Amino acid sequence: GTYGKWSGLYEYELNLQVAMQLKEELQARGYLVYMTRASHDVDISNAERAQLAAESGSDILIRIHANGSDNTSVAGALTMAPSTANPYLSQEMIAECQKLSQCIITAFCASTGANNQGVYQTDEMSGLNWCSIPATIVEMGYMTNQEEDTRMQTADYQQQMVTGIADGIDQYFAS
């Protein structure tokens, strides 16, 4: 993971902060939430996370991340989904992953005002390639950008991020 030069936080710390808040928000909206980790003392692979999510009976898998770039001016949020050329997943699963990703990035950017970098299609992520339920990776912002790194540490912005992700999940299930 990346590291916030200005915040002093590691990505895994920010990710868990937001994920725990998202769990509370989703539970308040009536969702049953299964976490693949609830502490920093977890040592499981991305493939194992995908398998655990499916085995839990979950309908979707949301992976919370923060981005990094060598270019400190790059800012914005994106989601990741498999491409239509993905050799590991069915076309139906790919379409659902892309739909979930689109719903979340649209709602996330509407809630936060973040630059919408869209749905990045990749077949290089084991956490997506091993999924047997619709999955997405949410890159909430760039910890290598001073403004975003600082903003992502605030309670108000974290609530905006959580609301955006939860709204996107609502939209996915409503469509």
Coordinates of C-alpha atoms in Angstrom, one line a residue, residues 32-117:
L32 CA -25.8 -7.5 6.8
V33 CA -22.1 -6.8 6.5
Y34 CA -19.2 -9.3 6.6
M35 CA -15.7 -8.0 7.0
T36 CA -12.7 -9.8 5.7
R37 CA -10.7 -7.9 8.3
A38 CA -11.6 -5.8 11.3
S39 CA -8.1 -5.3 12.7
H40 CA -4.6 -4.8 11.3
D41 CA -3.5 -8.2 12.5
V42 CA -4.8 -10.1 9.4
D43 CA -2.6 -12.1 7.0
I44 CA -4.7 -13.3 4.1
S45 CA -4.2 -13.0 0.4
N46 CA -6.5 -11.1 -2.0
A47 CA -7.6 -14.4 -3.4
E48 CA -8.5 -15.7 0.1
R49 CA -10.4 -12.4 0.7
A50 CA -12.5 -13.0 -2.4
Q51 CA -13.1 -16.6 -1.4
L52 CA -14.1 -15.7 2.2
A53 CA -16.5 -13.1 0.9
A54 CA -18.3 -15.6 -1.3
E55 CA -18.3 -18.3 1.4
S56 CA -19.9 -15.8 3.8
G57 CA -23.0 -15.7 1.6
S58 CA -22.3 -12.1 0.6
D59 CA -24.0 -10.7 -2.5
I60 CA -21.1 -8.3 -3.3
L61 CA -17.5 -7.6 -2.4
I62 CA -16.3 -4.0 -1.8
R63 CA -12.6 -3.5 -1.4
I64 CA -11.6 -0.2 0.1
H65 CA -8.3 1.3 -0.9
A66 CA -6.4 4.6 -1.4
N67 CA -4.3 5.4 -4.4
G68 CA -0.8 6.6 -5.0
S69 CA 1.1 8.1 -7.9
D70 CA 4.6 9.4 -8.6
N71 CA 2.9 12.5 -9.9
T72 CA 1.8 14.4 -6.7
S73 CA -0.7 16.5 -8.7
V74 CA -2.9 13.5 -9.7
A75 CA -6.1 13.6 -7.7
G76 CA -9.5 11.9 -7.9
A77 CA -11.3 8.6 -7.2
L78 CA -11.8 5.5 -9.3
T79 CA -13.2 2.0 -9.0
M80 CA -11.7 -1.1 -10.6
A81 CA -13.5 -3.8 -12.4
P82 CA -12.4 -6.7 -14.7
S83 CA -12.4 -6.1 -18.4
T84 CA -14.6 -7.9 -20.9
A85 CA -11.4 -9.8 -22.0
N86 CA -10.9 -11.2 -18.5
P87 CA -10.0 -14.9 -18.9
Y88 CA -11.0 -15.9 -15.4
L89 CA -14.6 -14.7 -15.1
S90 CA -17.8 -15.2 -17.0
Q91 CA -19.2 -12.3 -19.1
E92 CA -22.2 -12.1 -16.7
M93 CA -19.8 -11.7 -13.7
I94 CA -17.7 -9.1 -15.5
A95 CA -20.9 -7.1 -16.4
E96 CA -22.0 -7.2 -12.7
C97 CA -18.6 -6.1 -11.5
Q98 CA -18.6 -3.2 -14.0
K99 CA -22.1 -2.2 -13.0
L100 CA -21.3 -2.3 -9.3
S101 CA -18.1 -0.2 -10.0
Q102 CA -20.0 2.3 -12.0
C103 CA -22.7 2.8 -9.4
I104 CA -20.2 3.3 -6.7
I105 CA -17.9 5.7 -8.4
T106 CA -20.8 7.8 -9.6
A107 CA -22.3 8.1 -6.1
F108 CA -18.9 8.5 -4.5
C109 CA -18.0 11.5 -6.6
A110 CA -21.5 13.0 -6.2
S111 CA -21.1 12.8 -2.4
T112 CA -17.5 13.9 -2.2
G113 CA -17.0 16.2 -5.1
A114 CA -13.9 14.2 -6.0
N115 CA -12.6 14.2 -9.6
N116 CA -14.3 11.1 -11.2
Q117 CA -11.6 9.0 -12.8

